Amino acid sequence: MKKLLLLTLTFSLPHLFAEIWEDYKPSETQIQLTVIDVQSNYLDNYLVNLKRTWVRSVEIQKELGHIMDYGVYVSDGASSPNVWLTISYENMAAMEQTKEKYDAVNKVLEERYGDDEEELDKISKGYEEIRTMIDNQRINQVIFEM
């Protein structure tokens, strides 16, 4: 019995110590995750306004190649948090913000939508009345070697 236990431990022990780059590796893709708590009964209003502000901006960033993708996730059953926003970047270098990127996005926003700055500012300030930012993280996927 002892020999069987020793044999089992001998062959299973090396697998207990995972090695980065051998057993798994982090993906180069970086995801910015923002976790938000929107007050009860304001979720629909929040999402409609988010489409007009944040979604338009990240959609243009995607078109310009500044980001790979974005996502808006909600949970009807969650009490807090209940909204998750993601932005996927090709790598950490792509996360760097520059004046050129900022100006390019604002130029397209102005040409495409021509929104009144005061109105957008009012919408953005209104977010603070109905939401609480819970967390903001940079995460990346783990890729397992098989």
GROMACS .gro file of N, CA and C in nm:
model
  438
    1MET      N    1   0.082  -0.119   0.000
    1MET     CA    2   0.000   0.000   0.000
    1MET      C    3   0.086   0.125   0.000
    2LYS      N    4   0.194   0.122   0.082
    2LYS     CA    5   0.283   0.237   0.087
    2LYS      C    6   0.349   0.260  -0.048
    3LYS      N    7   0.384   0.152  -0.117
    3LYS     CA    8   0.448   0.165  -0.248
    3LYS      C    9   0.352   0.228  -0.349
    4LEU      N   10   0.227   0.190  -0.341
    4LEU     CA   11   0.127   0.246  -0.432
    4LEU      C   12   0.109   0.396  -0.405
    5LEU      N   13   0.105   0.434  -0.279
    5LEU     CA   14   0.092   0.575  -0.243
    5LEU      C   15   0.215   0.653  -0.288
    6LEU      N   16   0.333   0.598  -0.267
    6LEU     CA   17   0.457   0.663  -0.308
    6LEU      C   18   0.463   0.677  -0.460
    7LEU      N   19   0.422   0.576  -0.532
    7LEU     CA   20   0.420   0.580  -0.678
    7LEU      C   21   0.322   0.686  -0.728
    8THR      N   22   0.205   0.694  -0.668
    8THR     CA   23   0.106   0.794  -0.706
    8THR      C   24   0.158   0.935  -0.681
    9LEU      N   25   0.218   0.958  -0.566
    9LEU     CA   26   0.274   1.089  -0.534
    9LEU      C   27   0.388   1.126  -0.627
   10THR      N   28   0.470   1.030  -0.662
   10THR     CA   29   0.584   1.057  -0.749
   10THR      C   30   0.540   1.109  -0.885
   11PHE      N   31   0.435   1.051  -0.940
   11PHE     CA   32   0.390   1.093  -1.072
   11PHE      C   33   0.297   1.213  -1.070
   12SER      N   34   0.233   1.239  -0.959
   12SER     CA   35   0.141   1.353  -0.955
   12SER      C   36   0.204   1.479  -0.898
   13LEU      N   37   0.310   1.468  -0.821
   13LEU     CA   38   0.373   1.583  -0.758
   13LEU      C   39   0.423   1.688  -0.857
   14PRO      N   40   0.488   1.652  -0.966
   14PRO     CA   41   0.535   1.756  -1.059
   14PRO      C   42   0.422   1.841  -1.117
   15HIS      N   43   0.304   1.787  -1.123
   15HIS     CA   44   0.191   1.860  -1.179
   15HIS      C   45   0.130   1.959  -1.080
   16LEU      N   46   0.172   1.953  -0.955
   16LEU     CA   47   0.120   2.045  -0.855
   16LEU      C   48   0.184   2.182  -0.864
   17PHE      N   49   0.298   2.191  -0.929
   17PHE     CA   50   0.371   2.317  -0.938
   17PHE      C   51   0.364   2.369  -1.080
   18ALA      N   52   0.264   2.449  -1.107
   18ALA     CA   53   0.244   2.503  -1.241
   18ALA      C   54   0.351   2.606  -1.272
   19GLU      N   55   0.394   2.610  -1.394
   19GLU     CA   56   0.496   2.704  -1.440
   19GLU      C   57   0.439   2.792  -1.549
   20ILE      N   58   0.454   2.926  -1.529
   20ILE     CA   59   0.413   3.018  -1.634
   20ILE      C   60   0.498   2.991  -1.757
   21TRP      N   61   0.440   3.006  -1.872
   21TRP     CA   62   0.498   2.983  -2.005
   21TRP      C   63   0.513   2.834  -2.035
   22GLU      N   64   0.499   2.749  -1.933
   22GLU     CA   65   0.505   2.606  -1.958
   22GLU      C   66   0.365   2.546  -1.951
   23ASP      N   67   0.294   2.577  -1.844
   23ASP     CA   68   0.158   2.525  -1.825
   23ASP      C   69   0.051   2.624  -1.870
   24TYR      N   70   0.083   2.751  -1.865
   24TYR     CA   71  -0.011   2.854  -1.907
   24TYR      C   72   0.066   2.980  -1.941
   25LYS      N   73  -0.001   3.070  -2.010
   25LYS     CA   74   0.062   3.199  -2.040
   25LYS      C   75  -0.047   3.307  -2.043
   26PRO      N   76  -0.011   3.428  -2.006
   26PRO     CA   77  -0.107   3.538  -2.018
   26PRO      C   78  -0.117   3.583  -2.163
   27SER      N   79  -0.236   3.615  -2.206
   27SER     CA   80  -0.251   3.665  -2.343
   27SER      C   81  -0.196   3.807  -2.349
   28GLU      N   82  -0.159   3.849  -2.467
   28GLU     CA   83  -0.112   3.987  -2.484
   28GLU      C   84  -0.229   4.085  -2.478
   29THR      N   85  -0.347   4.038  -2.515
   29THR     CA   86  -0.466   4.123  -2.514
   29THR      C   87  -0.493   4.171  -2.371
   30GLN      N   88  -0.515   4.300  -2.357
   30GLN     CA   89  -0.546   4.360  -2.228
   30GLN      C   90  -0.691   4.407  -2.230
   31ILE      N   91  -0.760   4.381  -2.123
   31ILE     CA   92  -0.900   4.422  -2.114
   31ILE      C   93  -0.915   4.517  -1.996
   32GLN      N   94  -0.972   4.632  -2.025
   32GLN     CA   95  -1.005   4.727  -1.919
   32GLN      C   96  -1.148   4.697  -1.876
   33LEU      N   97  -1.165   4.661  -1.751
   33LEU     CA   98  -1.295   4.623  -1.697
   33LEU      C   99  -1.340   4.728  -1.596
   34THR      N  100  -1.456   4.786  -1.620
   34THR     CA  101  -1.514   4.883  -1.528
   34THR      C  102  -1.642   4.823  -1.471
   35VAL      N  103  -1.652   4.821  -1.340
   35VAL     CA  104  -1.767   4.762  -1.271
   35VAL      C  105  -1.849   4.876  -1.209
   36ILE      N  106  -1.978   4.875  -1.238
   36ILE     CA  107  -2.065   4.987  -1.201
   36ILE      C  108  -2.192   4.937  -1.132
   37ASP      N  109  -2.237   5.013  -1.036
   37ASP     CA  110  -2.365   4.989  -0.971
   37ASP      C  111  -2.459   5.102  -1.010
   38VAL      N  112  -2.561   5.070  -1.088
   38VAL     CA  113  -2.662   5.169  -1.126
   38VAL      C  114  -2.783   5.150  -1.034
   39GLN      N  115  -2.836   5.259  -0.984
   39GLN     CA  116  -2.949   5.254  -0.892
   39GLN      C  117  -3.069   5.184  -0.956
   40SER      N  118  -3.149   5.124  -0.870
   40SER     CA  119  -3.271   5.056  -0.916
   40SER      C  120  -3.356   5.152  -0.998
   41ASN      N  121  -3.420   5.098  -1.099
   41ASN     CA  122  -3.512   5.171  -1.188
   41ASN      C  123  -3.444   5.273  -1.279
   42TYR      N  124  -3.312   5.281  -1.280
   42TYR     CA  125  -3.242   5.375  -1.367
   42TYR      C  126  -3.159   5.304  -1.474
   43LEU      N  127  -3.161   5.172  -1.476
   43LEU     CA  128  -3.075   5.098  -1.568
   43LEU      C  129  -3.105   5.131  -1.714
   44ASP      N  130  -3.232   5.132  -1.753
   44ASP     CA  131  -3.267   5.163  -1.892
   44ASP      C  132  -3.222   5.303  -1.931
   45ASN      N  133  -3.246   5.399  -1.846
   45ASN     CA  134  -3.204   5.536  -1.871
   45ASN      C  135  -3.051   5.544  -1.884
   46TYR      N  136  -2.982   5.475  -1.795
   46TYR     CA  137  -2.836   5.475  -1.798
   46TYR      C  138  -2.785   5.418  -1.930
   47LEU      N  139  -2.842   5.307  -1.974
   47LEU     CA  140  -2.796   5.242  -2.098
   47LEU      C  141  -2.824   5.329  -2.221
   48VAL      N  142  -2.938   5.394  -2.225
   48VAL     CA  143  -2.970   5.483  -2.338
   48VAL      C  144  -2.870   5.597  -2.345
   49ASN      N  145  -2.840   5.658  -2.230
   49ASN     CA  146  -2.743   5.767  -2.229
   49ASN      C  147  -2.601   5.717  -2.255
   50LEU      N  148  -2.570   5.597  -2.207
   50LEU     CA  149  -2.439   5.539  -2.233
   50LEU      C  150  -2.417   5.519  -2.382
   51LYS      N  151  -2.522   5.477  -2.452
   51LYS     CA  152  -2.513   5.459  -2.597
   51LYS      C  153  -2.479   5.591  -2.665
   52ARG      N  154  -2.534   5.698  -2.615
   52ARG     CA  155  -2.513   5.829  -2.677
   52ARG      C  156  -2.375   5.888  -2.646
   53THR      N  157  -2.313   5.843  -2.540
   53THR     CA  158  -2.183   5.900  -2.500
   53THR      C  159  -2.071   5.798  -2.516
   54TRP      N  160  -2.060   5.706  -2.423
   54TRP     CA  161  -1.948   5.612  -2.418
   54TRP      C  162  -1.946   5.518  -2.538
   55VAL      N  163  -2.060   5.460  -2.573
   55VAL     CA  164  -2.064   5.363  -2.684
   55VAL      C  165  -2.024   5.429  -2.815
   56ARG      N  166  -2.072   5.548  -2.841
   56ARG     CA  167  -2.032   5.619  -2.963
   56ARG      C  168  -1.880   5.638  -2.967
   57SER      N  169  -1.824   5.677  -2.856
   57SER     CA  170  -1.680   5.703  -2.849
   57SER      C  171  -1.599   5.575  -2.872
   58VAL      N  172  -1.635   5.466  -2.804
   58VAL     CA  173  -1.557   5.343  -2.821
   58VAL      C  174  -1.581   5.280  -2.957
   59GLU      N  175  -1.698   5.300  -3.015
   59GLU     CA  176  -1.724   5.249  -3.150
   59GLU      C  177  -1.630   5.318  -3.249
   60ILE      N  178  -1.611   5.448  -3.234
   60ILE     CA  179  -1.519   5.522  -3.321
   60ILE      C  180  -1.375   5.478  -3.295
   61GLN      N  181  -1.340   5.457  -3.169
   61GLN     CA  182  -1.206   5.408  -3.138
   61GLN      C  183  -1.180   5.273  -3.204
   62LYS      N  184  -1.282   5.190  -3.208
   62LYS     CA  185  -1.270   5.059  -3.274
   62LYS      C  186  -1.251   5.078  -3.424
   63GLU      N  187  -1.332   5.165  -3.486
   63GLU     CA  188  -1.320   5.192  -3.629
   63GLU      C  189  -1.181   5.245  -3.665
   64LEU      N  190  -1.125   5.329  -3.578
   64LEU     CA  191  -0.994   5.388  -3.603
   64LEU      C  192  -0.879   5.291  -3.570
   65GLY      N  193  -0.911   5.177  -3.514
   65GLY     CA  194  -0.808   5.078  -3.481
   65GLY      C  195  -0.739   5.103  -3.348
   66HIS      N  196  -0.793   5.192  -3.266
   66HIS     CA  197  -0.732   5.220  -3.136
   66HIS      C  198  -0.760   5.108  -3.036
   67ILE      N  199  -0.875   5.041  -3.052
   67ILE     CA  200  -0.912   4.930  -2.965
   67ILE      C  201  -0.957   4.813  -3.052
   68MET      N  202  -0.955   4.694  -2.994
   68MET     CA  203  -1.000   4.575  -3.067
   68MET      C  204  -1.152   4.559  -3.059
   69ASP      N  205  -1.206   4.581  -2.939
   69ASP     CA  206  -1.349   4.560  -2.919
   69ASP      C  207  -1.390   4.624  -2.786
   70TYR      N  208  -1.519   4.621  -2.761
   70TYR     CA  209  -1.573   4.671  -2.634
   70TYR      C  210  -1.699   4.592  -2.603
   71GLY      N  211  -1.744   4.601  -2.481
   71GLY     CA  212  -1.866   4.531  -2.444
   71GLY      C  213  -1.937   4.600  -2.330
   72VAL      N  214  -2.067   4.585  -2.328
   72VAL     CA  215  -2.151   4.633  -2.218
   72VAL      C  216  -2.230   4.512  -2.171
   73TYR      N  217  -2.217   4.480  -2.043
   73TYR     CA  218  -2.284   4.364  -1.986
   73TYR      C  219  -2.370   4.410  -1.868
   74VAL      N  220  -2.488   4.351  -1.857
   74VAL     CA  221  -2.577   4.385  -1.746
   74VAL      C  222  -2.630   4.257  -1.683
   75SER      N  223  -2.673   4.269  -1.560
   75SER     CA  224  -2.736   4.159  -1.489
   75SER      C  225  -2.867   4.209  -1.431
   76ASP      N  226  -2.975   4.149  -1.475
   76ASP     CA  227  -3.106   4.188  -1.422
   76ASP      C  228  -3.123   4.140  -1.278
   77GLY      N  229  -3.052   4.033  -1.245
   77GLY     CA  230  -3.068   3.975  -1.112
   77GLY      C  231  -2.973   4.031  -1.008
   78ALA      N  232  -2.869   4.098  -1.051
   78ALA     CA  233  -2.772   4.148  -0.954
   78ALA      C  234  -2.823   4.275  -0.887
   79SER      N  235  -2.800   4.283  -0.759
   79SER     CA  236  -2.837   4.407  -0.691
   79SER      C  237  -2.722   4.506  -0.699
   80SER      N  238  -2.600   4.458  -0.682
   80SER     CA  239  -2.484   4.545  -0.694
   80SER      C  240  -2.361   4.458  -0.710
   81PRO      N  241  -2.280   4.477  -0.805
   81PRO     CA  242  -2.295   4.568  -0.919
   81PRO      C  243  -2.390   4.509  -1.022
   82ASN      N  244  -2.426   4.591  -1.122
   82ASN     CA  245  -2.517   4.541  -1.224
   82ASN      C  246  -2.478   4.580  -1.366
   83VAL      N  247  -2.366   4.651  -1.384
   83VAL     CA  248  -2.317   4.685  -1.518
   83VAL      C  249  -2.166   4.664  -1.523
   84TRP      N  250  -2.120   4.602  -1.631
   84TRP     CA  251  -1.977   4.581  -1.654
   84TRP      C  252  -1.945   4.632  -1.793
   85LEU      N  253  -1.845   4.718  -1.803
   85LEU     CA  254  -1.800   4.772  -1.931
   85LEU      C  255  -1.660   4.718  -1.958
   86THR      N  256  -1.636   4.675  -2.082
   86THR     CA  257  -1.503   4.626  -2.118
   86THR      C  258  -1.453   4.697  -2.243
   87ILE      N  259  -1.323   4.717  -2.246
   87ILE     CA  260  -1.254   4.764  -2.367
   87ILE      C  261  -1.135   4.672  -2.386
   88SER      N  262  -1.125   4.611  -2.504
   88SER     CA  263  -1.014   4.519  -2.534
   88SER      C  264  -0.909   4.588  -2.619
   89TYR      N  265  -0.786   4.582  -2.571
   89TYR     CA  266  -0.671   4.640  -2.641
   89TYR      C  267  -0.581   4.527  -2.689
   90GLU      N  268  -0.514   4.549  -2.801
   90GLU     CA  269  -0.426   4.446  -2.857
   90GLU      C  270  -0.315   4.407  -2.759
   91ASN      N  271  -0.260   4.506  -2.691
   91ASN     CA  272  -0.154   4.482  -2.594
   91ASN      C  273  -0.145   4.605  -2.503
   92MET      N  274  -0.049   4.603  -2.412
   92MET     CA  275  -0.038   4.715  -2.317
   92MET      C  276  -0.001   4.845  -2.387
   93ALA      N  277   0.081   4.836  -2.491
   93ALA     CA  278   0.121   4.958  -2.563
   93ALA      C  279   0.000   5.026  -2.626
   94ALA      N  280  -0.097   4.948  -2.672
   94ALA     CA  281  -0.216   5.005  -2.735
   94ALA      C  282  -0.304   5.080  -2.635
   95MET      N  283  -0.284   5.055  -2.507
   95MET     CA  284  -0.363   5.123  -2.404
   95MET      C  285  -0.317   5.267  -2.383
   96GLU      N  286  -0.198   5.298  -2.430
   96GLU     CA  287  -0.146   5.434  -2.410
   96GLU      C  288  -0.232   5.535  -2.484
   97GLN      N  289  -0.275   5.636  -2.412
   97GLN     CA  290  -0.356   5.742  -2.472
   97GLN      C  291  -0.265   5.855  -2.519
   98THR      N  292  -0.295   5.909  -2.635
   98THR     CA  293  -0.216   6.019  -2.689
   98THR      C  294  -0.310   6.131  -2.734
   99LYS      N  295  -0.254   6.248  -2.749
   99LYS     CA  296  -0.332   6.362  -2.797
   99LYS      C  297  -0.384   6.334  -2.938
  100GLU      N  298  -0.303   6.266  -3.019
  100GLU     CA  299  -0.343   6.235  -3.157
  100GLU      C  300  -0.467   6.145  -3.158
  101LYS      N  301  -0.468   6.043  -3.074
  101LYS     CA  302  -0.584   5.955  -3.065
  101LYS      C  303  -0.707   6.033  -3.018
  102TYR      N  304  -0.688   6.112  -2.915
  102TYR     CA  305  -0.796   6.192  -2.857
  102TYR      C  306  -0.856   6.285  -2.962
  103ASP      N  307  -0.769   6.357  -3.033
  103ASP     CA  308  -0.817   6.450  -3.136
  103ASP      C  309  -0.888   6.379  -3.250
  104ALA      N  310  -0.835   6.262  -3.290
  104ALA     CA  311  -0.896   6.187  -3.400
  104ALA      C  312  -1.038   6.141  -3.364
  105VAL      N  313  -1.054   6.091  -3.243
  105VAL     CA  314  -1.187   6.045  -3.199
  105VAL      C  315  -1.284   6.163  -3.191
  106ASN      N  316  -1.240   6.273  -3.132
  106ASN     CA  317  -1.328   6.390  -3.120
  106ASN      C  318  -1.365   6.449  -3.256
  107LYS      N  319  -1.275   6.442  -3.351
  107LYS     CA  320  -1.305   6.493  -3.486
  107LYS      C  321  -1.417   6.411  -3.550
  108VAL      N  322  -1.406   6.278  -3.541
  108VAL     CA  323  -1.509   6.192  -3.599
  108VAL      C  324  -1.642   6.209  -3.524
  109LEU      N  325  -1.636   6.219  -3.391
  109LEU     CA  326  -1.759   6.242  -3.314
  109LEU      C  327  -1.829   6.368  -3.360
  110GLU      N  328  -1.754   6.476  -3.378
  110GLU     CA  329  -1.811   6.604  -3.421
  110GLU      C  330  -1.871   6.594  -3.561
  111GLU      N  331  -1.796   6.531  -3.653
  111GLU     CA  332  -1.844   6.518  -3.792
  111GLU      C  333  -1.968   6.430  -3.800
  112ARG      N  334  -1.968   6.322  -3.727
  112ARG     CA  335  -2.076   6.225  -3.737
  112ARG      C  336  -2.201   6.266  -3.660
  113TYR      N  337  -2.183   6.320  -3.542
  113TYR     CA  338  -2.298   6.345  -3.455
  113TYR      C  339  -2.324   6.493  -3.428
  114GLY      N  340  -2.221   6.574  -3.423
  114GLY     CA  341  -2.237   6.717  -3.400
  114GLY      C  342  -2.321   6.751  -3.278
  115ASP      N  343  -2.307   6.673  -3.173
  115ASP     CA  344  -2.387   6.694  -3.052
  115ASP      C  345  -2.351   6.824  -2.982
  116ASP      N  346  -2.447   6.876  -2.912
  116ASP     CA  347  -2.429   6.995  -2.830
  116ASP      C  348  -2.346   6.956  -2.707
  117GLU      N  349  -2.232   7.021  -2.690
  117GLU     CA  350  -2.142   6.990  -2.579
  117GLU      C  351  -2.209   7.007  -2.443
  118GLU      N  352  -2.291   7.109  -2.429
  118GLU     CA  353  -2.359   7.132  -2.301
  118GLU      C  354  -2.454   7.017  -2.268
  119GLU      N  355  -2.522   6.967  -2.370
  119GLU     CA  356  -2.615   6.856  -2.349
  119GLU      C  357  -2.540   6.729  -2.308
  120LEU      N  358  -2.428   6.701  -2.378
  120LEU     CA  359  -2.348   6.583  -2.343
  120LEU      C  360  -2.288   6.597  -2.204
  121ASP      N  361  -2.247   6.716  -2.169
  121ASP     CA  362  -2.192   6.741  -2.036
  121ASP      C  363  -2.299   6.717  -1.930
  122LYS      N  364  -2.421   6.758  -1.958
  122LYS     CA  365  -2.532   6.737  -1.865
  122LYS      C  366  -2.559   6.587  -1.846
  123ILE      N  367  -2.555   6.512  -1.958
  123ILE     CA  368  -2.575   6.367  -1.950
  123ILE      C  369  -2.465   6.304  -1.864
  124SER      N  370  -2.341   6.341  -1.892
  124SER     CA  371  -2.228   6.284  -1.819
  124SER      C  372  -2.235   6.315  -1.670
  125LYS      N  373  -2.270   6.437  -1.636
  125LYS     CA  374  -2.282   6.474  -1.495
  125LYS      C  375  -2.400   6.402  -1.429
  126GLY      N  376  -2.503   6.373  -1.507
  126GLY     CA  377  -2.619   6.301  -1.455
  126GLY      C  378  -2.586   6.158  -1.416
  127TYR      N  379  -2.483   6.100  -1.479
  127TYR     CA  380  -2.441   5.964  -1.442
  127TYR      C  381  -2.409   5.956  -1.293
  128GLU      N  382  -2.344   6.058  -1.242
  128GLU     CA  383  -2.299   6.055  -1.103
  128GLU      C  384  -2.414   6.049  -1.004
  129GLU      N  385  -2.532   6.090  -1.047
  129GLU     CA  386  -2.649   6.086  -0.959
  129GLU      C  387  -2.711   5.947  -0.951
  130ILE      N  388  -2.688   5.864  -1.054
  130ILE     CA  389  -2.755   5.734  -1.058
  130ILE      C  390  -2.660   5.614  -1.055
  131ARG      N  391  -2.530   5.638  -1.052
  131ARG     CA  392  -2.437   5.525  -1.053
  131ARG      C  393  -2.324   5.546  -0.953
  132THR      N  394  -2.263   5.432  -0.918
  132THR     CA  395  -2.143   5.432  -0.836
  132THR      C  396  -2.041   5.343  -0.907
  133MET      N  397  -1.923   5.396  -0.926
  133MET     CA  398  -1.816   5.317  -0.986
  133MET      C  399  -1.762   5.225  -0.877
  134ILE      N  400  -1.772   5.096  -0.898
  134ILE     CA  401  -1.730   4.999  -0.798
  134ILE      C  402  -1.582   4.965  -0.814
  135ASP      N  403  -1.539   4.942  -0.937
  135ASP     CA  404  -1.401   4.899  -0.959
  135ASP      C  405  -1.360   4.926  -1.103
  136ASN      N  406  -1.231   4.936  -1.124
  136ASN     CA  407  -1.174   4.950  -1.258
  136ASN      C  408  -1.045   4.870  -1.258
  137GLN      N  409  -1.038   4.769  -1.342
  137GLN     CA  410  -0.924   4.677  -1.345
  137GLN      C  411  -0.872   4.659  -1.486
  138ARG      N  412  -0.745   4.626  -1.495
  138ARG     CA  413  -0.686   4.581  -1.621
  138ARG      C  414  -0.666   4.431  -1.604
  139ILE      N  415  -0.734   4.354  -1.688
  139ILE     CA  416  -0.726   4.209  -1.677
  139ILE      C  417  -0.681   4.151  -1.810
  140ASN      N  418  -0.631   4.028  -1.804
  140ASN     CA  419  -0.602   3.959  -1.929
  140ASN      C  420  -0.632   3.811  -1.912
  141GLN      N  421  -0.658   3.749  -2.024
  141GLN     CA  422  -0.698   3.609  -2.027
  141GLN      C  423  -0.577   3.520  -2.004
  142VAL      N  424  -0.599   3.409  -1.936
  142VAL     CA  425  -0.496   3.307  -1.919
  142VAL      C  426  -0.519   3.201  -2.025
  143ILE      N  427  -0.413   3.168  -2.098
  143ILE     CA  428  -0.421   3.065  -2.202
  143ILE      C  429  -0.349   2.942  -2.150
  144PHE      N  430  -0.420   2.832  -2.137
  144PHE     CA  431  -0.362   2.710  -2.084
  144PHE      C  432  -0.298   2.628  -2.195
  145GLU      N  433  -0.179   2.578  -2.167
  145GLU     CA  434  -0.109   2.490  -2.260
  145GLU      C  435  -0.160   2.348  -2.238
  146MET      N  436  -0.204   2.284  -2.344
  146MET     CA  437  -0.258   2.148  -2.331
  146MET      C  438  -0.161   2.048  -2.388
   0.00000   0.00000   0.00000
